[in-house]
Amino acid sequence: MITVIILSSRQLGYLKIPQQILQAVEFIAFISSAEHETLASSTRDWLTKIECVPIISHDGVLWKYKKEFILDIINNLPRIPGAIITFDEGSTFLASQLRDELRIPGASAEEIKFYRDKLIMKSCISNAGLKTPTADLLPTVAEWPPYAVLEQRYGSRMVIKPIDSAGSNSVFIINNSKDLGEASDQIRNINLKFEVESYIDGKLYHCDTIWLDDKLIFAACTEYVAHTVELQNGFPLGGRVLNPKLNLTQKLVNFSIKAVKALGLTSIVQHTELMVSPNGIITFIESGARPPGMLVVQMYERAFGLNILTLTLAVNLGDARLALSMTSNTPYPSLIQDAFYLVYPRGHGLVKKLNPLPIGLTDNIDIIFHAKKYDIHNGCRSNLDFTTTVLCSGGKNYVDEVFAKLINFKPIEYFS
């Protein structure tokens, strides 16, 4: 029997565990008490033990568990864990620290820092000869240069964001001095380090890669509906899977391979965001040592018939036979059907009504409301502030039709 430590409950509900793993592994989950309250019974069923851990910080999207609390429990287990894994961006560094201290195989803290600190990350990518935005650490708000000075280095449009957060948390698009002033007012009381970088115009994509040692065994790409920060401006966040046979897909994957090789491969799985300019130039935006979030795992499963969380787990457990049996001789899976997902943001006010899908749209569409009548919403500050999710799959023509209708769909109405 192997003991596996899991940090955070994020995405565990989408993980499908083969019987051979359930029979050979005991899973111990370290989660917060708030996570414990909402943990699905279907997930509790396969967890051997659940430990509730104190949270020492929470930036609105990512939280950090108390490391010493976890270490104390692990050190008193009857055997040393065989693996420490997480599917949560906020726990990747903690997982690496625990591996280092307990001498457990897997990505070290030295490597994971390249995936967490966006400035170290971009410096590494730039040194590898890949295009990245011009970026620097911002001083404290009181010492910020005026917009005119920043404009000389970063251009007339720039981005201010934390160097170590996620989910478009506290991201600001700066177009002028007024925007800069408003950003400074909001950031003044936020206990995070911020960077400023050039705004890159174009279409945003993400590429998701999984490795077995130094062999790429899975690669897939998604085109975002819009820049992720647009969720805070009232537009739906979402993505549509790219056909692996497209020339663009091959270019995005090849770029991502170079990027994650520069950052390090022992993390096994990477989620890399790339911008493609109107003239086809690819720019690295950022990468995380984790699987994709939102509904991408479910979208990929519909599109390719493959659960990438299960694949990631198999590689983490060293089960090369299972991992390879889930993939083909090529890392590019065959597209079974087209698929997309959409996530709709919270607005402002008292919820009046939850709107059904437009008439005629029923086949292969899952819609889930995360709001109810008379809820009070105070807008959208990050990718966690959403009201509704939609997942759709099918033939290309049908998916084209549904996508065109749902991109402007308003699932929530508010009292005026």
Short mmCIF file of C-alpha atoms in Angstrom, two decimals:
data_model
loop_
_atom_site.label_atom_id
_atom_site.label_comp_id
_atom_site.label_asym_id
_atom_site.label_seq_id
_atom_site.Cartn_x
_atom_site.Cartn_y
_atom_site.Cartn_z
CA MET A 1 0.00 0.00 0.00
CA ILE A 2 1.27 3.48 -0.96
CA THR A 3 0.34 6.64 0.90
CA VAL A 4 -0.34 9.72 -1.24
CA ILE A 5 -0.79 13.20 0.20
CA ILE A 6 -3.20 15.53 -1.60
CA LEU A 7 -3.14 19.27 -0.88
CA SER A 8 -6.40 21.16 -1.53
CA SER A 9 -9.76 19.88 -2.71
CA ARG A 10 -9.70 21.93 -5.92
CA GLN A 11 -10.60 19.78 -8.93
CA LEU A 12 -10.82 16.56 -6.89
CA GLY A 13 -14.46 16.21 -7.95
CA TYR A 14 -13.32 15.82 -11.57
CA LEU A 15 -10.67 13.19 -10.82
CA LYS A 16 -11.54 9.66 -11.92
CA ILE A 17 -9.43 7.02 -10.19
CA PRO A 18 -8.94 3.60 -11.81
CA GLN A 19 -9.66 0.57 -9.65
CA GLN A 20 -6.05 -0.61 -9.70
CA ILE A 21 -4.98 2.66 -8.08
CA LEU A 22 -7.74 2.57 -5.46
CA GLN A 23 -6.63 -0.90 -4.42
CA ALA A 24 -2.99 0.08 -4.07
CA VAL A 25 -3.11 3.63 -2.68
CA GLU A 26 -4.42 5.33 0.44
CA PHE A 27 -5.19 9.01 -0.15
CA ILE A 28 -4.86 11.51 2.69
CA ALA A 29 -6.25 14.97 1.87
CA PHE A 30 -5.17 18.14 3.65
CA ILE A 31 -7.85 20.80 3.16
CA SER A 32 -9.38 23.73 5.03
CA SER A 33 -12.47 23.39 7.18
CA ALA A 34 -14.40 25.47 4.61
CA GLU A 35 -13.40 23.03 1.87
CA HIS A 36 -14.39 20.13 4.09
CA GLU A 37 -17.92 21.50 4.47
CA THR A 38 -18.49 21.56 0.70
CA LEU A 39 -16.60 18.39 -0.23
CA ALA A 40 -18.77 16.12 -2.38
CA SER A 41 -19.67 12.72 -0.98
CA SER A 42 -18.37 11.09 -4.16
CA THR A 43 -14.92 12.50 -3.33
CA ARG A 44 -15.11 11.58 0.35
CA ASP A 45 -15.80 7.99 -0.70
CA TRP A 46 -12.31 7.38 -2.14
CA LEU A 47 -10.33 9.49 0.35
CA THR A 48 -8.88 7.33 3.12
CA LYS A 49 -8.51 10.25 5.52
CA ILE A 50 -9.23 13.98 5.58
CA GLU A 51 -7.23 16.42 7.70
CA CYS A 52 -8.48 20.00 8.16
CA VAL A 53 -5.60 22.46 8.10
CA PRO A 54 -5.45 26.08 9.31
CA ILE A 55 -5.11 28.71 6.59
CA ILE A 56 -2.39 31.29 7.24
CA SER A 57 -3.21 33.64 4.34
CA HIS A 58 -5.82 34.18 1.63
CA ASP A 59 -5.47 36.70 -1.21
CA GLY A 60 -9.02 36.26 -2.47
CA VAL A 61 -8.18 33.45 -4.90
CA LEU A 62 -5.28 31.47 -3.46
CA TRP A 63 -4.92 30.38 0.15
CA LYS A 64 -1.91 29.00 1.99
CA TYR A 65 -2.06 26.18 4.51
CA LYS A 66 0.05 26.03 7.68
CA LYS A 67 3.04 23.92 6.67
CA GLU A 68 4.11 22.97 10.21
CA PHE A 69 0.64 21.55 10.95
CA ILE A 70 0.84 19.30 7.89
CA LEU A 71 4.42 18.23 8.58
CA ASP A 72 3.56 17.21 12.12
CA ILE A 73 0.78 14.91 10.90
CA ILE A 74 2.85 13.41 8.06
CA ASN A 75 5.80 12.72 10.39
CA ASN A 76 3.48 10.65 12.59
CA LEU A 77 2.16 8.48 9.76
CA PRO A 78 3.13 4.80 9.87
CA ARG A 79 5.01 5.14 6.55
CA ILE A 80 6.61 7.85 4.44
CA PRO A 81 4.29 9.05 1.64
CA GLY A 82 5.17 7.95 -1.86
CA ALA A 83 3.97 11.20 -3.41
CA ILE A 84 2.65 14.66 -2.55
CA ILE A 85 0.39 16.09 -5.25
CA THR A 86 -1.92 19.02 -5.81
CA PHE A 87 -4.05 20.34 -8.65
CA ASP A 88 -4.25 23.78 -7.01
CA GLU A 89 -2.04 26.68 -8.09
CA GLY A 90 -1.83 28.01 -4.55
CA SER A 91 -0.48 24.74 -3.13
CA THR A 92 2.20 23.90 -5.70
CA PHE A 93 4.97 25.64 -3.76
CA LEU A 94 3.90 24.15 -0.43
CA ALA A 95 3.85 20.69 -2.01
CA SER A 96 7.41 21.24 -3.24
CA GLN A 97 8.57 22.42 0.21
CA LEU A 98 7.08 19.33 1.85
CA ARG A 99 8.77 17.08 -0.72
CA ASP A 100 12.11 18.74 -0.02
CA GLU A 101 11.81 18.42 3.77
CA LEU A 102 10.56 14.83 3.65
CA ARG A 103 12.84 13.79 0.76
CA ILE A 104 9.95 12.64 -1.40
CA PRO A 105 10.39 12.48 -5.20
CA GLY A 106 8.85 15.24 -7.29
CA ALA A 107 9.33 18.88 -8.21
CA SER A 108 11.48 20.77 -5.71
CA ALA A 109 10.89 24.24 -4.31
CA GLU A 110 13.84 25.47 -6.38
CA GLU A 111 12.03 24.47 -9.57
CA ILE A 112 8.51 25.46 -8.58
CA LYS A 113 9.62 29.04 -7.84
CA PHE A 114 10.10 29.43 -11.60
CA TYR A 115 6.39 28.69 -12.02
CA ARG A 116 5.16 30.89 -9.16
CA ASP A 117 7.16 34.14 -9.32
CA LYS A 118 6.13 35.76 -12.60
CA LEU A 119 9.27 37.91 -12.80
CA ILE A 120 11.67 34.99 -12.28
CA MET A 121 9.52 33.04 -14.75
CA LYS A 122 9.73 35.67 -17.50
CA SER A 123 13.46 36.17 -16.95
CA CYS A 124 14.02 32.44 -17.41
CA ILE A 125 11.88 32.37 -20.56
CA SER A 126 13.60 35.44 -22.00
CA ASN A 127 17.03 33.87 -21.35
CA ALA A 128 15.85 30.89 -23.38
CA GLY A 129 15.36 33.21 -26.36
CA LEU A 130 11.55 33.27 -26.26
CA LYS A 131 9.47 36.45 -26.52
CA THR A 132 7.98 37.80 -23.27
CA PRO A 133 6.46 41.14 -22.23
CA THR A 134 8.80 43.75 -20.74
CA ALA A 135 8.21 43.40 -16.99
CA ASP A 136 9.58 44.73 -13.70
CA LEU A 137 8.77 44.72 -10.00
CA LEU A 138 6.80 47.73 -8.83
CA PRO A 139 7.90 49.52 -5.65
CA THR A 140 5.40 50.36 -2.91
CA VAL A 141 2.47 52.45 -4.14
CA ALA A 142 3.88 55.61 -2.58
CA GLU A 143 6.95 55.27 -4.80
CA TRP A 144 5.22 54.48 -8.10
CA PRO A 145 6.54 56.51 -11.04
CA PRO A 146 3.99 58.65 -12.91
CA TYR A 147 2.24 57.21 -15.95
CA ALA A 148 4.39 59.26 -18.35
CA VAL A 149 7.55 57.62 -17.00
CA LEU A 150 6.10 54.10 -17.11
CA GLU A 151 4.83 54.70 -20.63
CA GLN A 152 8.36 55.21 -21.91
CA ARG A 153 9.34 51.66 -20.95
CA TYR A 154 6.12 49.65 -21.19
CA GLY A 155 4.14 51.48 -23.86
CA SER A 156 0.90 53.41 -23.63
CA ARG A 157 -1.00 50.31 -22.47
CA MET A 158 0.35 48.18 -19.64
CA VAL A 159 -0.69 45.57 -17.09
CA ILE A 160 -0.26 45.65 -13.31
CA LYS A 161 -0.72 42.35 -11.50
CA PRO A 162 0.58 40.35 -8.51
CA ILE A 163 3.77 38.38 -9.09
CA ASP A 164 2.33 35.41 -7.16
CA SER A 165 -1.43 35.01 -7.50
CA ALA A 166 -3.89 33.55 -10.03
CA GLY A 167 -7.38 33.78 -11.50
CA SER A 168 -6.96 37.37 -12.74
CA ASN A 169 -6.90 38.45 -9.10
CA SER A 170 -6.09 42.17 -8.71
CA VAL A 171 -5.11 42.57 -12.37
CA PHE A 172 -5.36 46.10 -13.79
CA ILE A 173 -5.16 47.26 -17.41
CA ILE A 174 -3.61 50.73 -17.48
CA ASN A 175 -4.34 53.06 -20.40
CA ASN A 176 -3.71 56.45 -18.82
CA SER A 177 -2.89 58.34 -15.63
CA LYS A 178 -6.46 57.98 -14.35
CA ASP A 179 -6.27 54.18 -14.60
CA LEU A 180 -2.94 54.21 -12.79
CA GLY A 181 -4.39 56.30 -9.97
CA GLU A 182 -7.40 54.01 -9.58
CA ALA A 183 -5.14 50.96 -9.50
CA SER A 184 -2.93 52.51 -6.85
CA ASP A 185 -5.97 53.27 -4.67
CA GLN A 186 -7.09 49.63 -4.80
CA ILE A 187 -3.63 48.11 -4.41
CA ARG A 188 -2.57 50.34 -1.52
CA ASN A 189 -4.09 48.02 1.10
CA ILE A 190 -3.35 44.70 -0.62
CA ASN A 191 -0.47 42.78 0.92
CA LEU A 192 1.01 41.44 -2.32
CA LYS A 193 4.00 42.27 -4.49
CA PHE A 194 3.06 43.65 -7.91
CA GLU A 195 4.71 43.80 -11.30
CA VAL A 196 4.12 46.06 -14.28
CA GLU A 197 4.46 44.73 -17.80
CA SER A 198 3.79 45.70 -21.38
CA TYR A 199 0.32 44.90 -22.68
CA ILE A 200 0.47 42.39 -25.52
CA ASP A 201 -2.29 42.70 -28.08
CA GLY A 202 -3.69 39.62 -29.78
CA LYS A 203 -5.62 36.42 -29.08
CA LEU A 204 -5.01 34.53 -25.86
CA TYR A 205 -4.49 30.76 -25.80
CA HIS A 206 -3.38 28.18 -23.30
CA CYS A 207 -1.39 25.02 -23.92
CA ASP A 208 -1.52 22.12 -21.45
CA THR A 209 1.32 19.60 -21.36
CA ILE A 210 1.98 16.41 -19.40
CA TRP A 211 5.34 14.64 -19.26
CA LEU A 212 6.52 11.16 -18.31
CA ASP A 213 10.14 11.88 -17.36
CA ASP A 214 11.36 13.81 -20.43
CA LYS A 215 8.77 12.31 -22.81
CA LEU A 216 5.79 14.49 -23.75
CA ILE A 217 2.69 12.27 -23.50
CA PHE A 218 -0.11 14.84 -23.75
CA ALA A 219 -0.48 18.25 -25.37
CA ALA A 220 -3.66 20.20 -26.10
CA CYS A 221 -4.53 23.85 -26.67
CA THR A 222 -7.52 26.08 -26.07
CA GLU A 223 -8.46 29.47 -27.49
CA TYR A 224 -9.83 31.80 -24.84
CA VAL A 225 -13.08 33.62 -25.59
CA ALA A 226 -11.38 36.85 -24.47
CA HIS A 227 -8.56 37.95 -22.22
CA THR A 228 -9.19 36.45 -18.78
CA VAL A 229 -9.37 39.86 -17.08
CA GLU A 230 -12.44 40.70 -19.20
CA LEU A 231 -14.57 38.60 -16.82
CA GLN A 232 -14.28 41.51 -14.40
CA ASN A 233 -15.68 43.79 -17.11
CA GLY A 234 -18.84 41.74 -17.54
CA PHE A 235 -17.83 39.45 -20.40
CA PRO A 236 -17.97 35.66 -20.07
CA LEU A 237 -14.71 33.80 -19.58
CA GLY A 238 -14.32 30.61 -21.52
CA GLY A 239 -12.45 28.61 -24.07
CA ARG A 240 -12.83 26.40 -27.09
CA VAL A 241 -10.59 23.42 -27.71
CA LEU A 242 -8.31 23.66 -30.73
CA ASN A 243 -8.11 20.81 -33.20
CA PRO A 244 -4.71 19.13 -32.63
CA LYS A 245 -4.20 18.93 -36.39
CA LEU A 246 -4.25 22.70 -36.89
CA ASN A 247 -0.98 24.35 -37.80
CA LEU A 248 -1.59 26.92 -35.04
CA THR A 249 -1.90 24.14 -32.45
CA GLN A 250 1.45 22.71 -33.50
CA LYS A 251 3.10 26.14 -33.24
CA LEU A 252 1.63 26.77 -29.77
CA VAL A 253 2.72 23.36 -28.52
CA ASN A 254 6.24 23.73 -29.92
CA PHE A 255 6.58 27.14 -28.24
CA SER A 256 5.23 25.72 -24.95
CA ILE A 257 7.67 22.81 -25.06
CA LYS A 258 10.58 25.24 -25.28
CA ALA A 259 9.12 27.34 -22.46
CA VAL A 260 8.50 24.54 -19.96
CA LYS A 261 11.82 22.90 -20.73
CA ALA A 262 13.43 26.19 -19.74
CA LEU A 263 11.37 26.30 -16.52
CA GLY A 264 11.75 22.60 -15.68
CA LEU A 265 9.83 19.38 -16.33
CA THR A 266 9.73 17.60 -12.94
CA SER A 267 6.41 19.32 -12.21
CA ILE A 268 4.98 16.77 -14.73
CA VAL A 269 2.06 18.99 -15.80
CA GLN A 270 2.06 22.61 -17.01
CA HIS A 271 -0.60 25.14 -17.96
CA THR A 272 0.96 27.79 -20.21
CA GLU A 273 -0.72 30.96 -21.47
CA LEU A 274 0.39 32.43 -24.78
CA MET A 275 -0.63 35.48 -26.78
CA VAL A 276 -0.68 35.40 -30.59
CA SER A 277 -0.45 38.78 -32.29
CA PRO A 278 -2.40 39.64 -35.49
CA ASN A 279 0.77 38.90 -37.50
CA GLY A 280 1.26 35.52 -35.83
CA ILE A 281 4.01 36.30 -33.32
CA ILE A 282 3.72 34.18 -30.14
CA THR A 283 4.49 35.79 -26.78
CA PHE A 284 4.82 33.93 -23.49
CA ILE A 285 2.47 35.30 -20.80
CA GLU A 286 2.85 32.86 -17.88
CA SER A 287 2.89 29.19 -16.90
CA GLY A 288 1.72 27.22 -13.89
CA ALA A 289 2.92 23.83 -12.65
CA ARG A 290 -0.60 22.44 -12.55
CA PRO A 291 -3.44 21.20 -14.76
CA PRO A 292 -5.83 23.80 -16.24
CA GLY A 293 -8.67 25.08 -14.08
CA MET A 294 -12.26 26.16 -14.65
CA LEU A 295 -14.04 23.60 -16.89
CA VAL A 296 -11.07 22.73 -19.10
CA VAL A 297 -10.61 19.23 -17.65
CA GLN A 298 -14.24 18.36 -18.46
CA MET A 299 -13.99 20.05 -21.86
CA TYR A 300 -10.90 18.01 -22.75
CA GLU A 301 -12.59 14.83 -21.58
CA ARG A 302 -15.50 15.49 -23.93
CA ALA A 303 -13.23 16.50 -26.78
CA PHE A 304 -10.62 13.74 -26.44
CA GLY A 305 -12.18 11.07 -24.21
CA LEU A 306 -9.29 11.49 -21.76
CA ASN A 307 -9.29 12.69 -18.14
CA ILE A 308 -6.04 14.60 -17.76
CA LEU A 309 -6.26 14.62 -13.95
CA THR A 310 -6.24 10.83 -13.97
CA LEU A 311 -3.29 10.90 -16.38
CA THR A 312 -1.43 13.36 -14.13
CA LEU A 313 -2.11 11.18 -11.09
CA ALA A 314 -0.79 8.08 -12.87
CA VAL A 315 2.47 9.84 -13.74
CA ASN A 316 2.82 11.18 -10.18
CA LEU A 317 2.45 7.64 -8.86
CA GLY A 318 5.09 6.35 -11.25
CA ASP A 319 2.56 4.16 -13.05
CA ALA A 320 4.10 4.46 -16.50
CA ARG A 321 2.11 1.53 -17.84
CA LEU A 322 -1.23 3.12 -16.94
CA ALA A 323 -0.13 6.56 -18.16
CA LEU A 324 1.00 5.22 -21.53
CA SER A 325 -2.14 3.09 -21.90
CA MET A 326 -4.22 6.27 -21.62
CA THR A 327 -2.36 8.00 -24.44
CA SER A 328 -1.49 7.10 -28.02
CA ASN A 329 1.92 6.92 -29.64
CA THR A 330 1.69 10.67 -30.16
CA PRO A 331 1.12 13.32 -27.48
CA TYR A 332 -1.61 14.83 -29.65
CA PRO A 333 -4.96 13.15 -28.83
CA SER A 334 -7.55 12.56 -31.54
CA LEU A 335 -10.43 15.03 -31.51
CA ILE A 336 -13.63 13.07 -30.90
CA GLN A 337 -15.91 16.12 -30.94
CA ASP A 338 -15.73 19.88 -30.71
CA ALA A 339 -16.25 21.45 -27.27
CA PHE A 340 -16.26 24.74 -25.38
CA TYR A 341 -17.06 26.12 -21.95
CA LEU A 342 -18.27 29.49 -20.70
CA VAL A 343 -18.23 31.07 -17.24
CA TYR A 344 -20.46 34.10 -16.62
CA PRO A 345 -19.45 36.82 -14.12
CA ARG A 346 -21.34 38.27 -11.21
CA GLY A 347 -22.96 41.63 -11.80
CA HIS A 348 -24.15 44.24 -9.32
CA GLY A 349 -27.38 44.12 -7.38
CA LEU A 350 -30.18 41.84 -6.24
CA VAL A 351 -30.77 38.75 -8.39
CA LYS A 352 -34.21 38.89 -9.97
CA LYS A 353 -34.24 35.86 -12.24
CA LEU A 354 -32.21 32.91 -13.53
CA ASN A 355 -32.72 32.66 -17.28
CA PRO A 356 -33.03 29.28 -19.03
CA LEU A 357 -30.99 28.47 -22.11
CA PRO A 358 -32.33 29.88 -25.39
CA ILE A 359 -35.06 27.77 -26.99
CA GLY A 360 -33.72 24.87 -29.04
CA LEU A 361 -30.39 24.58 -27.23
CA THR A 362 -30.52 21.37 -25.21
CA ASP A 363 -28.30 18.69 -26.74
CA ASN A 364 -24.95 18.05 -25.03
CA ILE A 365 -25.15 21.25 -22.99
CA ASP A 366 -24.67 21.34 -19.23
CA ILE A 367 -25.63 24.56 -17.47
CA ILE A 368 -25.05 25.01 -13.75
CA PHE A 369 -26.19 28.06 -11.79
CA HIS A 370 -24.07 29.15 -8.85
CA ALA A 371 -26.56 31.80 -7.81
CA LYS A 372 -30.20 31.95 -6.73
CA LYS A 373 -32.98 34.50 -6.66
CA TYR A 374 -32.50 37.33 -4.19
CA ASP A 375 -28.74 36.81 -3.88
CA ILE A 376 -26.84 40.09 -3.60
CA HIS A 377 -23.86 40.41 -5.94
CA ASN A 378 -21.15 43.03 -5.67
CA GLY A 379 -19.47 42.60 -9.02
CA CYS A 380 -16.57 40.45 -10.17
CA ARG A 381 -13.07 40.85 -8.74
CA SER A 382 -11.53 37.55 -9.89
CA ASN A 383 -12.30 34.39 -11.83
CA LEU A 384 -13.96 32.94 -8.73
CA ASP A 385 -16.78 35.50 -8.85
CA PHE A 386 -19.07 33.75 -11.32
CA THR A 387 -22.77 32.93 -11.44
CA THR A 388 -23.16 30.32 -14.15
CA THR A 389 -21.13 27.74 -16.08
CA VAL A 390 -21.90 26.13 -19.43
CA LEU A 391 -20.20 23.15 -21.05
CA CYS A 392 -21.09 22.13 -24.61
CA SER A 393 -19.86 19.52 -27.06
CA GLY A 394 -20.85 18.00 -30.41
CA GLY A 395 -20.25 18.36 -34.12
CA LYS A 396 -18.48 21.51 -35.29
CA ASN A 397 -21.53 23.11 -36.96
CA TYR A 398 -23.71 22.56 -33.88
CA VAL A 399 -21.03 23.85 -31.52
CA ASP A 400 -20.52 26.90 -33.77
CA GLU A 401 -24.23 27.66 -33.53
CA VAL A 402 -24.46 27.21 -29.77
CA PHE A 403 -21.30 29.20 -29.14
CA ALA A 404 -22.56 32.14 -31.21
CA LYS A 405 -25.79 32.26 -29.20
CA LEU A 406 -24.34 31.74 -25.73
CA ILE A 407 -21.51 34.25 -26.01
CA ASN A 408 -24.15 36.98 -25.63
CA PHE A 409 -26.45 35.01 -23.31
CA LYS A 410 -27.39 36.68 -20.00
CA PRO A 411 -28.06 33.92 -17.46
CA ILE A 412 -28.76 36.32 -14.58
CA GLU A 413 -31.14 39.27 -14.41
CA TYR A 414 -30.93 41.85 -11.63
CA PHE A 415 -33.58 44.16 -10.18
CA SER A 416 -32.99 47.62 -11.59
#
